[in-house]
Amino acid sequence: MTQHPRPSSPQGDPWHAFGYIVAGVLVYGALGWLADRWLGTSFLVAIGILLGAVLGIYMTVARFDALPRRQNKEK
């Protein structure tokens, strides 16, 4: 079997990380805004934006942190 050389640092497109964070903020911010309009409140949009940012960061860490773990298990 031919083994390909493994990179020493995680490989990934930084635009994916940016996209996860921005998409999380936009989607959950929009859901918070809709919930605010529906319930007549004014704080759910802020909670949605914060939750979206946290989930976007989590998705970024989960994606880019998984690469070194998989490589270490294959050794």
PDB file of N, CA, C and O in Angstrom:
ATOM      1  N   MET A   1       0.819  -1.174   0.000  1.00  0.00           N
ATOM      2  CA  MET A   1       0.000   0.000   0.000  1.00  0.00           C
ATOM      3  C   MET A   1       0.869   1.245   0.000  1.00  0.00           C
ATOM      4  O   MET A   1       1.861   1.322   0.690  1.00  0.00           O
ATOM      5  N   THR A   2       0.423   2.246  -0.703  1.00  0.00           N
ATOM      6  CA  THR A   2       1.142   3.506  -0.754  1.00  0.00           C
ATOM      7  C   THR A   2       0.611   4.413   0.340  1.00  0.00           C
ATOM      8  O   THR A   2      -0.584   4.641   0.440  1.00  0.00           O
ATOM      9  N   GLN A   3       1.502   4.923   1.161  1.00  0.00           N
ATOM     10  CA  GLN A   3       1.090   5.860   2.203  1.00  0.00           C
ATOM     11  C   GLN A   3       1.466   7.266   1.781  1.00  0.00           C
ATOM     12  O   GLN A   3       2.571   7.507   1.315  1.00  0.00           O
ATOM     13  N   HIS A   4       0.491   8.140   1.929  1.00  0.00           N
ATOM     14  CA  HIS A   4       0.723   9.543   1.597  1.00  0.00           C
ATOM     15  C   HIS A   4       1.322  10.234   2.811  1.00  0.00           C
ATOM     16  O   HIS A   4       0.968   9.933   3.941  1.00  0.00           O
ATOM     17  N   PRO A   5       2.219  11.171   2.591  1.00  0.00           N
ATOM     18  CA  PRO A   5       2.777  11.895   3.738  1.00  0.00           C
ATOM     19  C   PRO A   5       1.697  12.706   4.433  1.00  0.00           C
ATOM     20  O   PRO A   5       0.840  13.306   3.791  1.00  0.00           O
ATOM     21  N   ARG A   6       1.741  12.688   5.747  1.00  0.00           N
ATOM     22  CA  ARG A   6       0.752  13.416   6.530  1.00  0.00           C
ATOM     23  C   ARG A   6       1.292  14.789   6.892  1.00  0.00           C
ATOM     24  O   ARG A   6       2.432  14.906   7.322  1.00  0.00           O
ATOM     25  N   PRO A   7       0.467  15.812   6.726  1.00  0.00           N
ATOM     26  CA  PRO A   7       0.931  17.153   7.105  1.00  0.00           C
ATOM     27  C   PRO A   7       1.065  17.260   8.613  1.00  0.00           C
ATOM     28  O   PRO A   7       0.343  16.616   9.366  1.00  0.00           O
ATOM     29  N   SER A   8       1.990  18.080   9.069  1.00  0.00           N
ATOM     30  CA  SER A   8       2.208  18.232  10.501  1.00  0.00           C
ATOM     31  C   SER A   8       1.230  19.208  11.146  1.00  0.00           C
ATOM     32  O   SER A   8       1.044  19.197  12.336  1.00  0.00           O
ATOM     33  N   SER A   9       0.617  20.070  10.353  1.00  0.00           N
ATOM     34  CA  SER A   9      -0.359  21.007  10.888  1.00  0.00           C
ATOM     35  C   SER A   9      -1.711  20.755  10.238  1.00  0.00           C
ATOM     36  O   SER A   9      -1.786  20.245   9.126  1.00  0.00           O
ATOM     37  N   PRO A  10      -2.807  21.098  10.929  1.00  0.00           N
ATOM     38  CA  PRO A  10      -4.129  20.869  10.353  1.00  0.00           C
ATOM     39  C   PRO A  10      -4.326  21.676   9.074  1.00  0.00           C
ATOM     40  O   PRO A  10      -3.916  22.829   8.995  1.00  0.00           O
ATOM     41  N   GLN A  11      -4.920  21.054   8.114  1.00  0.00           N
ATOM     42  CA  GLN A  11      -5.203  21.708   6.842  1.00  0.00           C
ATOM     43  C   GLN A  11      -6.684  22.079   6.805  1.00  0.00           C
ATOM     44  O   GLN A  11      -7.525  21.304   7.225  1.00  0.00           O
ATOM     45  N   GLY A  12      -6.992  23.214   6.288  1.00  0.00           N
ATOM     46  CA  GLY A  12      -8.370  23.633   6.155  1.00  0.00           C
ATOM     47  C   GLY A  12      -8.447  25.026   5.566  1.00  0.00           C
ATOM     48  O   GLY A  12      -7.489  25.793   5.602  1.00  0.00           O
ATOM     49  N   ASP A  13      -9.586  25.303   5.027  1.00  0.00           N
ATOM     50  CA  ASP A  13      -9.818  26.596   4.414  1.00  0.00           C
ATOM     51  C   ASP A  13     -10.327  27.572   5.470  1.00  0.00           C
ATOM     52  O   ASP A  13     -11.346  27.318   6.114  1.00  0.00           O
ATOM     53  N   PRO A  14      -9.650  28.683   5.697  1.00  0.00           N
ATOM     54  CA  PRO A  14     -10.124  29.633   6.711  1.00  0.00           C
ATOM     55  C   PRO A  14     -11.485  30.227   6.370  1.00  0.00           C
ATOM     56  O   PRO A  14     -12.189  30.692   7.256  1.00  0.00           O
ATOM     57  N   TRP A  15     -11.862  30.190   5.112  1.00  0.00           N
ATOM     58  CA  TRP A  15     -13.176  30.703   4.739  1.00  0.00           C
ATOM     59  C   TRP A  15     -14.291  29.821   5.281  1.00  0.00           C
ATOM     60  O   TRP A  15     -15.409  30.309   5.507  1.00  0.00           O
ATOM     61  N   HIS A  16     -14.013  28.533   5.490  1.00  0.00           N
ATOM     62  CA  HIS A  16     -15.013  27.670   6.126  1.00  0.00           C
ATOM     63  C   HIS A  16     -15.285  28.140   7.548  1.00  0.00           C
ATOM     64  O   HIS A  16     -16.437  28.186   7.978  1.00  0.00           O
ATOM     65  N   ALA A  17     -14.239  28.465   8.275  1.00  0.00           N
ATOM     66  CA  ALA A  17     -14.397  28.954   9.646  1.00  0.00           C
ATOM     67  C   ALA A  17     -15.196  30.254   9.652  1.00  0.00           C
ATOM     68  O   ALA A  17     -16.135  30.415  10.445  1.00  0.00           O
ATOM     69  N   PHE A  18     -14.843  31.166   8.785  1.00  0.00           N
ATOM     70  CA  PHE A  18     -15.560  32.432   8.674  1.00  0.00           C
ATOM     71  C   PHE A  18     -17.031  32.193   8.316  1.00  0.00           C
ATOM     72  O   PHE A  18     -17.935  32.801   8.892  1.00  0.00           O
ATOM     73  N   GLY A  19     -17.260  31.282   7.395  1.00  0.00           N
ATOM     74  CA  GLY A  19     -18.627  30.977   6.965  1.00  0.00           C
ATOM     75  C   GLY A  19     -19.470  30.382   8.072  1.00  0.00           C
ATOM     76  O   GLY A  19     -20.649  30.712   8.217  1.00  0.00           O
ATOM     77  N   TYR A  20     -18.888  29.479   8.870  1.00  0.00           N
ATOM     78  CA  TYR A  20     -19.623  28.891   9.993  1.00  0.00           C
ATOM     79  C   TYR A  20     -20.059  29.966  10.983  1.00  0.00           C
ATOM     80  O   TYR A  20     -21.201  29.973  11.439  1.00  0.00           O
ATOM     81  N   ILE A  21     -19.158  30.861  11.308  1.00  0.00           N
ATOM     82  CA  ILE A  21     -19.473  31.881  12.313  1.00  0.00           C
ATOM     83  C   ILE A  21     -20.502  32.870  11.778  1.00  0.00           C
ATOM     84  O   ILE A  21     -21.487  33.184  12.450  1.00  0.00           O
ATOM     85  N   VAL A  22     -20.301  33.346  10.560  1.00  0.00           N
ATOM     86  CA  VAL A  22     -21.244  34.313   9.977  1.00  0.00           C
ATOM     87  C   VAL A  22     -22.618  33.679   9.755  1.00  0.00           C
ATOM     88  O   VAL A  22     -23.648  34.292  10.061  1.00  0.00           O
ATOM     89  N   ALA A  23     -22.640  32.451   9.265  1.00  0.00           N
ATOM     90  CA  ALA A  23     -23.922  31.781   9.043  1.00  0.00           C
ATOM     91  C   ALA A  23     -24.654  31.558  10.361  1.00  0.00           C
ATOM     92  O   ALA A  23     -25.882  31.735  10.435  1.00  0.00           O
ATOM     93  N   GLY A  24     -23.923  31.180  11.404  1.00  0.00           N
ATOM     94  CA  GLY A  24     -24.558  30.993  12.707  1.00  0.00           C
ATOM     95  C   GLY A  24     -25.171  32.281  13.224  1.00  0.00           C
ATOM     96  O   GLY A  24     -26.305  32.297  13.706  1.00  0.00           O
ATOM     97  N   VAL A  25     -24.427  33.378  13.111  1.00  0.00           N
ATOM     98  CA  VAL A  25     -24.937  34.668  13.577  1.00  0.00           C
ATOM     99  C   VAL A  25     -26.162  35.077  12.763  1.00  0.00           C
ATOM    100  O   VAL A  25     -27.173  35.518  13.324  1.00  0.00           O
ATOM    101  N   LEU A  26     -26.105  34.918  11.455  1.00  0.00           N
ATOM    102  CA  LEU A  26     -27.239  35.324  10.608  1.00  0.00           C
ATOM    103  C   LEU A  26     -28.477  34.466  10.845  1.00  0.00           C
ATOM    104  O   LEU A  26     -29.586  34.989  11.003  1.00  0.00           O
ATOM    105  N   VAL A  27     -28.294  33.150  10.878  1.00  0.00           N
ATOM    106  CA  VAL A  27     -29.449  32.254  11.017  1.00  0.00           C
ATOM    107  C   VAL A  27     -30.093  32.410  12.387  1.00  0.00           C
ATOM    108  O   VAL A  27     -31.306  32.609  12.504  1.00  0.00           O
ATOM    109  N   TYR A  28     -29.293  32.314  13.445  1.00  0.00           N
ATOM    110  CA  TYR A  28     -29.872  32.404  14.782  1.00  0.00           C
ATOM    111  C   TYR A  28     -30.296  33.819  15.130  1.00  0.00           C
ATOM    112  O   TYR A  28     -31.236  34.006  15.900  1.00  0.00           O
ATOM    113  N   GLY A  29     -29.633  34.815  14.568  1.00  0.00           N
ATOM    114  CA  GLY A  29     -30.095  36.187  14.743  1.00  0.00           C
ATOM    115  C   GLY A  29     -31.454  36.401  14.085  1.00  0.00           C
ATOM    116  O   GLY A  29     -32.338  37.056  14.649  1.00  0.00           O
ATOM    117  N   ALA A  30     -31.624  35.836  12.891  1.00  0.00           N
ATOM    118  CA  ALA A  30     -32.918  35.945  12.193  1.00  0.00           C
ATOM    119  C   ALA A  30     -34.010  35.200  12.959  1.00  0.00           C
ATOM    120  O   ALA A  30     -35.143  35.688  13.066  1.00  0.00           O
ATOM    121  N   LEU A  31     -33.677  34.031  13.495  1.00  0.00           N
ATOM    122  CA  LEU A  31     -34.663  33.295  14.293  1.00  0.00           C
ATOM    123  C   LEU A  31     -35.037  34.074  15.558  1.00  0.00           C
ATOM    124  O   LEU A  31     -36.216  34.104  15.944  1.00  0.00           O
ATOM    125  N   GLY A  32     -34.062  34.707  16.183  1.00  0.00           N
ATOM    126  CA  GLY A  32     -34.345  35.540  17.344  1.00  0.00           C
ATOM    127  C   GLY A  32     -35.191  36.747  16.987  1.00  0.00           C
ATOM    128  O   GLY A  32     -36.107  37.125  17.733  1.00  0.00           O
ATOM    129  N   TRP A  33     -34.913  37.340  15.836  1.00  0.00           N
ATOM    130  CA  TRP A  33     -35.707  38.487  15.389  1.00  0.00           C
ATOM    131  C   TRP A  33     -37.158  38.067  15.130  1.00  0.00           C
ATOM    132  O   TRP A  33     -38.101  38.757  15.530  1.00  0.00           O
ATOM    133  N   LEU A  34     -37.321  36.909  14.472  1.00  0.00           N
ATOM    134  CA  LEU A  34     -38.682  36.420  14.229  1.00  0.00           C
ATOM    135  C   LEU A  34     -39.409  36.113  15.533  1.00  0.00           C
ATOM    136  O   LEU A  34     -40.592  36.410  15.681  1.00  0.00           O
ATOM    137  N   ALA A  35     -38.696  35.514  16.471  1.00  0.00           N
ATOM    138  CA  ALA A  35     -39.308  35.225  17.770  1.00  0.00           C
ATOM    139  C   ALA A  35     -39.671  36.521  18.499  1.00  0.00           C
ATOM    140  O   ALA A  35     -40.725  36.589  19.151  1.00  0.00           O
ATOM    141  N   ASP A  36     -38.830  37.533  18.385  1.00  0.00           N
ATOM    142  CA  ASP A  36     -39.148  38.837  18.978  1.00  0.00           C
ATOM    143  C   ASP A  36     -40.415  39.428  18.377  1.00  0.00           C
ATOM    144  O   ASP A  36     -41.262  39.953  19.098  1.00  0.00           O
ATOM    145  N   ARG A  37     -40.512  39.361  17.072  1.00  0.00           N
ATOM    146  CA  ARG A  37     -41.707  39.899  16.395  1.00  0.00           C
ATOM    147  C   ARG A  37     -42.959  39.133  16.819  1.00  0.00           C
ATOM    148  O   ARG A  37     -44.020  39.710  17.014  1.00  0.00           O
ATOM    149  N   TRP A  38     -42.831  37.814  16.935  1.00  0.00           N
ATOM    150  CA  TRP A  38     -43.972  36.959  17.262  1.00  0.00           C
ATOM    151  C   TRP A  38     -44.402  37.141  18.715  1.00  0.00           C
ATOM    152  O   TRP A  38     -45.591  37.199  19.021  1.00  0.00           O
ATOM    153  N   LEU A  39     -43.431  37.229  19.625  1.00  0.00           N
ATOM    154  CA  LEU A  39     -43.740  37.299  21.053  1.00  0.00           C
ATOM    155  C   LEU A  39     -43.837  38.730  21.580  1.00  0.00           C
ATOM    156  O   LEU A  39     -44.244  38.935  22.719  1.00  0.00           O
ATOM    157  N   GLY A  40     -43.423  39.714  20.787  1.00  0.00           N
ATOM    158  CA  GLY A  40     -43.479  41.103  21.216  1.00  0.00           C
ATOM    159  C   GLY A  40     -42.384  41.470  22.203  1.00  0.00           C
ATOM    160  O   GLY A  40     -42.556  42.383  23.005  1.00  0.00           O
ATOM    161  N   THR A  41     -41.275  40.772  22.152  1.00  0.00           N
ATOM    162  CA  THR A  41     -40.147  41.065  23.042  1.00  0.00           C
ATOM    163  C   THR A  41     -39.068  41.805  22.259  1.00  0.00           C
ATOM    164  O   THR A  41     -39.214  42.055  21.066  1.00  0.00           O
ATOM    165  N   SER A  42     -37.966  42.123  22.939  1.00  0.00           N
ATOM    166  CA  SER A  42     -36.892  42.821  22.240  1.00  0.00           C
ATOM    167  C   SER A  42     -35.505  42.293  22.603  1.00  0.00           C
ATOM    168  O   SER A  42     -34.513  42.933  22.297  1.00  0.00           O
ATOM    169  N   PHE A  43     -35.420  41.137  23.258  1.00  0.00           N
ATOM    170  CA  PHE A  43     -34.126  40.630  23.683  1.00  0.00           C
ATOM    171  C   PHE A  43     -33.724  39.331  22.998  1.00  0.00           C
ATOM    172  O   PHE A  43     -32.562  38.925  23.085  1.00  0.00           O
ATOM    173  N   LEU A  44     -34.629  38.678  22.327  1.00  0.00           N
ATOM    174  CA  LEU A  44     -34.321  37.379  21.736  1.00  0.00           C
ATOM    175  C   LEU A  44     -33.367  37.473  20.547  1.00  0.00           C
ATOM    176  O   LEU A  44     -32.627  36.537  20.274  1.00  0.00           O
ATOM    177  N   VAL A  45     -33.364  38.595  19.860  1.00  0.00           N
ATOM    178  CA  VAL A  45     -32.428  38.754  18.746  1.00  0.00           C
ATOM    179  C   VAL A  45     -30.990  38.763  19.256  1.00  0.00           C
ATOM    180  O   VAL A  45     -30.106  38.160  18.646  1.00  0.00           O
ATOM    181  N   ALA A  46     -30.745  39.409  20.391  1.00  0.00           N
ATOM    182  CA  ALA A  46     -29.397  39.416  20.965  1.00  0.00           C
ATOM    183  C   ALA A  46     -28.989  38.015  21.413  1.00  0.00           C
ATOM    184  O   ALA A  46     -27.846  37.589  21.193  1.00  0.00           O
ATOM    185  N   ILE A  47     -29.913  37.299  22.030  1.00  0.00           N
ATOM    186  CA  ILE A  47     -29.625  35.926  22.442  1.00  0.00           C
ATOM    187  C   ILE A  47     -29.358  35.053  21.224  1.00  0.00           C
ATOM    188  O   ILE A  47     -28.449  34.221  21.224  1.00  0.00           O
ATOM    189  N   GLY A  48     -30.124  35.244  20.164  1.00  0.00           N
ATOM    190  CA  GLY A  48     -29.920  34.478  18.933  1.00  0.00           C
ATOM    191  C   GLY A  48     -28.560  34.739  18.306  1.00  0.00           C
ATOM    192  O   GLY A  48     -27.890  33.822  17.849  1.00  0.00           O
ATOM    193  N   ILE A  49     -28.150  35.995  18.287  1.00  0.00           N
ATOM    194  CA  ILE A  49     -26.848  36.347  17.713  1.00  0.00           C
ATOM    195  C   ILE A  49     -25.724  35.717  18.529  1.00  0.00           C
ATOM    196  O   ILE A  49     -24.784  35.135  17.974  1.00  0.00           O
ATOM    197  N   LEU A  50     -25.811  35.819  19.851  1.00  0.00           N
ATOM    198  CA  LEU A  50     -24.784  35.225  20.709  1.00  0.00           C
ATOM    199  C   LEU A  50     -24.756  33.707  20.576  1.00  0.00           C
ATOM    200  O   LEU A  50     -23.683  33.097  20.481  1.00  0.00           O
ATOM    201  N   LEU A  51     -25.922  33.085  20.562  1.00  0.00           N
ATOM    202  CA  LEU A  51     -25.994  31.634  20.406  1.00  0.00           C
ATOM    203  C   LEU A  51     -25.441  31.201  19.051  1.00  0.00           C
ATOM    204  O   LEU A  51     -24.717  30.208  18.945  1.00  0.00           O
ATOM    205  N   GLY A  52     -25.749  31.950  18.012  1.00  0.00           N
ATOM    206  CA  GLY A  52     -25.227  31.648  16.683  1.00  0.00           C
ATOM    207  C   GLY A  52     -23.723  31.769  16.612  1.00  0.00           C
ATOM    208  O   GLY A  52     -23.045  30.948  15.988  1.00  0.00           O
ATOM    209  N   ALA A  53     -23.159  32.777  17.270  1.00  0.00           N
ATOM    210  CA  ALA A  53     -21.702  32.938  17.292  1.00  0.00           C
ATOM    211  C   ALA A  53     -21.046  31.785  18.044  1.00  0.00           C
ATOM    212  O   ALA A  53     -20.041  31.234  17.597  1.00  0.00           O
ATOM    213  N   VAL A  54     -21.627  31.405  19.178  1.00  0.00           N
ATOM    214  CA  VAL A  54     -21.068  30.299  19.966  1.00  0.00           C
ATOM    215  C   VAL A  54     -21.137  28.996  19.179  1.00  0.00           C
ATOM    216  O   VAL A  54     -20.159  28.231  19.132  1.00  0.00           O
ATOM    217  N   LEU A  55     -22.256  28.727  18.549  1.00  0.00           N
ATOM    218  CA  LEU A  55     -22.381  27.495  17.765  1.00  0.00           C
ATOM    219  C   LEU A  55     -21.472  27.509  16.538  1.00  0.00           C
ATOM    220  O   LEU A  55     -20.933  26.470  16.152  1.00  0.00           O
ATOM    221  N   GLY A  56     -21.294  28.670  15.920  1.00  0.00           N
ATOM    222  CA  GLY A  56     -20.372  28.769  14.786  1.00  0.00           C
ATOM    223  C   GLY A  56     -18.939  28.502  15.198  1.00  0.00           C
ATOM    224  O   GLY A  56     -18.186  27.815  14.496  1.00  0.00           O
ATOM    225  N   ILE A  57     -18.545  29.025  16.354  1.00  0.00           N
ATOM    226  CA  ILE A  57     -17.196  28.761  16.861  1.00  0.00           C
ATOM    227  C   ILE A  57     -17.048  27.292  17.218  1.00  0.00           C
ATOM    228  O   ILE A  57     -16.023  26.666  16.936  1.00  0.00           O
ATOM    229  N   TYR A  58     -18.080  26.713  17.820  1.00  0.00           N
ATOM    230  CA  TYR A  58     -18.042  25.286  18.159  1.00  0.00           C
ATOM    231  C   TYR A  58     -17.879  24.432  16.902  1.00  0.00           C
ATOM    232  O   TYR A  58     -17.086  23.487  16.879  1.00  0.00           O
ATOM    233  N   MET A  59     -18.639  24.753  15.869  1.00  0.00           N
ATOM    234  CA  MET A  59     -18.538  23.995  14.615  1.00  0.00           C
ATOM    235  C   MET A  59     -17.149  24.136  14.005  1.00  0.00           C
ATOM    236  O   MET A  59     -16.596  23.173  13.469  1.00  0.00           O
ATOM    237  N   THR A  60     -16.565  25.304  14.087  1.00  0.00           N
ATOM    238  CA  THR A  60     -15.219  25.533  13.563  1.00  0.00           C
ATOM    239  C   THR A  60     -14.200  24.703  14.325  1.00  0.00           C
ATOM    240  O   THR A  60     -13.367  24.022  13.728  1.00  0.00           O
ATOM    241  N   VAL A  61     -14.265  24.742  15.647  1.00  0.00           N
ATOM    242  CA  VAL A  61     -13.328  23.970  16.460  1.00  0.00           C
ATOM    243  C   VAL A  61     -13.526  22.477  16.222  1.00  0.00           C
ATOM    244  O   VAL A  61     -12.555  21.730  16.086  1.00  0.00           O
ATOM    245  N   ALA A  62     -14.764  22.037  16.155  1.00  0.00           N
ATOM    246  CA  ALA A  62     -15.034  20.617  15.934  1.00  0.00           C
ATOM    247  C   ALA A  62     -14.501  20.153  14.581  1.00  0.00           C
ATOM    248  O   ALA A  62     -13.958  19.053  14.463  1.00  0.00           O
ATOM    249  N   ARG A  63     -14.616  20.978  13.579  1.00  0.00           N
ATOM    250  CA  ARG A  63     -14.143  20.580  12.250  1.00  0.00           C
ATOM    251  C   ARG A  63     -12.623  20.559  12.159  1.00  0.00           C
ATOM    252  O   ARG A  63     -12.025  19.610  11.681  1.00  0.00           O
ATOM    253  N   PHE A  64     -11.981  21.618  12.628  1.00  0.00           N
ATOM    254  CA  PHE A  64     -10.536  21.721  12.446  1.00  0.00           C
ATOM    255  C   PHE A  64      -9.755  20.978  13.527  1.00  0.00           C
ATOM    256  O   PHE A  64      -8.598  20.662  13.331  1.00  0.00           O
ATOM    257  N   ASP A  65     -10.356  20.706  14.660  1.00  0.00           N
ATOM    258  CA  ASP A  65      -9.687  19.949  15.704  1.00  0.00           C
ATOM    259  C   ASP A  65      -9.751  18.449  15.416  1.00  0.00           C
ATOM    260  O   ASP A  65      -8.930  17.693  15.902  1.00  0.00           O
ATOM    261  N   ALA A  66     -10.703  18.013  14.628  1.00  0.00           N
ATOM    262  CA  ALA A  66     -10.868  16.590  14.343  1.00  0.00           C
ATOM    263  C   ALA A  66      -9.772  16.063  13.423  1.00  0.00           C
ATOM    264  O   ALA A  66      -9.470  14.878  13.441  1.00  0.00           O
ATOM    265  N   LEU A  67      -9.148  16.917  12.636  1.00  0.00           N
ATOM    266  CA  LEU A  67      -8.120  16.447  11.712  1.00  0.00           C
ATOM    267  C   LEU A  67      -6.919  15.825  12.416  1.00  0.00           C
ATOM    268  O   LEU A  67      -6.531  14.712  12.096  1.00  0.00           O
ATOM    269  N   PRO A  68      -6.305  16.480  13.405  1.00  0.00           N
ATOM    270  CA  PRO A  68      -5.167  15.853  14.074  1.00  0.00           C
ATOM    271  C   PRO A  68      -5.550  14.588  14.837  1.00  0.00           C
ATOM    272  O   PRO A  68      -4.782  13.657  14.911  1.00  0.00           O
ATOM    273  N   ARG A  69      -6.744  14.541  15.401  1.00  0.00           N
ATOM    274  CA  ARG A  69      -7.183  13.354  16.134  1.00  0.00           C
ATOM    275  C   ARG A  69      -7.289  12.149  15.215  1.00  0.00           C
ATOM    276  O   ARG A  69      -6.899  11.055  15.558  1.00  0.00           O
ATOM    277  N   ARG A  70      -7.859  12.334  14.051  1.00  0.00           N
ATOM    278  CA  ARG A  70      -7.983  11.223  13.088  1.00  0.00           C
ATOM    279  C   ARG A  70      -6.624  10.746  12.646  1.00  0.00           C
ATOM    280  O   ARG A  70      -6.392   9.552  12.488  1.00  0.00           O
ATOM    281  N   GLN A  71      -5.699  11.655  12.423  1.00  0.00           N
ATOM    282  CA  GLN A  71      -4.367  11.276  11.977  1.00  0.00           C
ATOM    283  C   GLN A  71      -3.646  10.506  13.070  1.00  0.00           C
ATOM    284  O   GLN A  71      -2.935   9.565  12.786  1.00  0.00           O
ATOM    285  N   ASN A  72      -3.811  10.883  14.332  1.00  0.00           N
ATOM    286  CA  ASN A  72      -3.159  10.184  15.423  1.00  0.00           C
ATOM    287  C   ASN A  72      -3.731   8.786  15.624  1.00  0.00           C
ATOM    288  O   ASN A  72      -3.008   7.864  15.985  1.00  0.00           O
ATOM    289  N   LYS A  73      -5.029   8.600  15.395  1.00  0.00           N
ATOM    290  CA  LYS A  73      -5.635   7.281  15.544  1.00  0.00           C
ATOM    291  C   LYS A  73      -5.189   6.321  14.452  1.00  0.00           C
ATOM    292  O   LYS A  73      -5.146   5.119  14.655  1.00  0.00           O
ATOM    293  N   GLU A  74      -4.881   6.843  13.268  1.00  0.00           N
ATOM    294  CA  GLU A  74      -4.480   5.991  12.153  1.00  0.00           C
ATOM    295  C   GLU A  74      -3.057   5.482  12.287  1.00  0.00           C
ATOM    296  O   GLU A  74      -2.676   4.529  11.637  1.00  0.00           O
ATOM    297  N   LYS A  75      -2.247   6.082  13.137  1.00  0.00           N
ATOM    298  CA  LYS A  75      -0.839   5.694  13.270  1.00  0.00           C
ATOM    299  C   LYS A  75      -0.676   4.363  13.936  1.00  0.00           C
ATOM    300  O   LYS A  75      -1.335   3.802  14.642  1.00  0.00           O
TER     301      LYS A  75
END
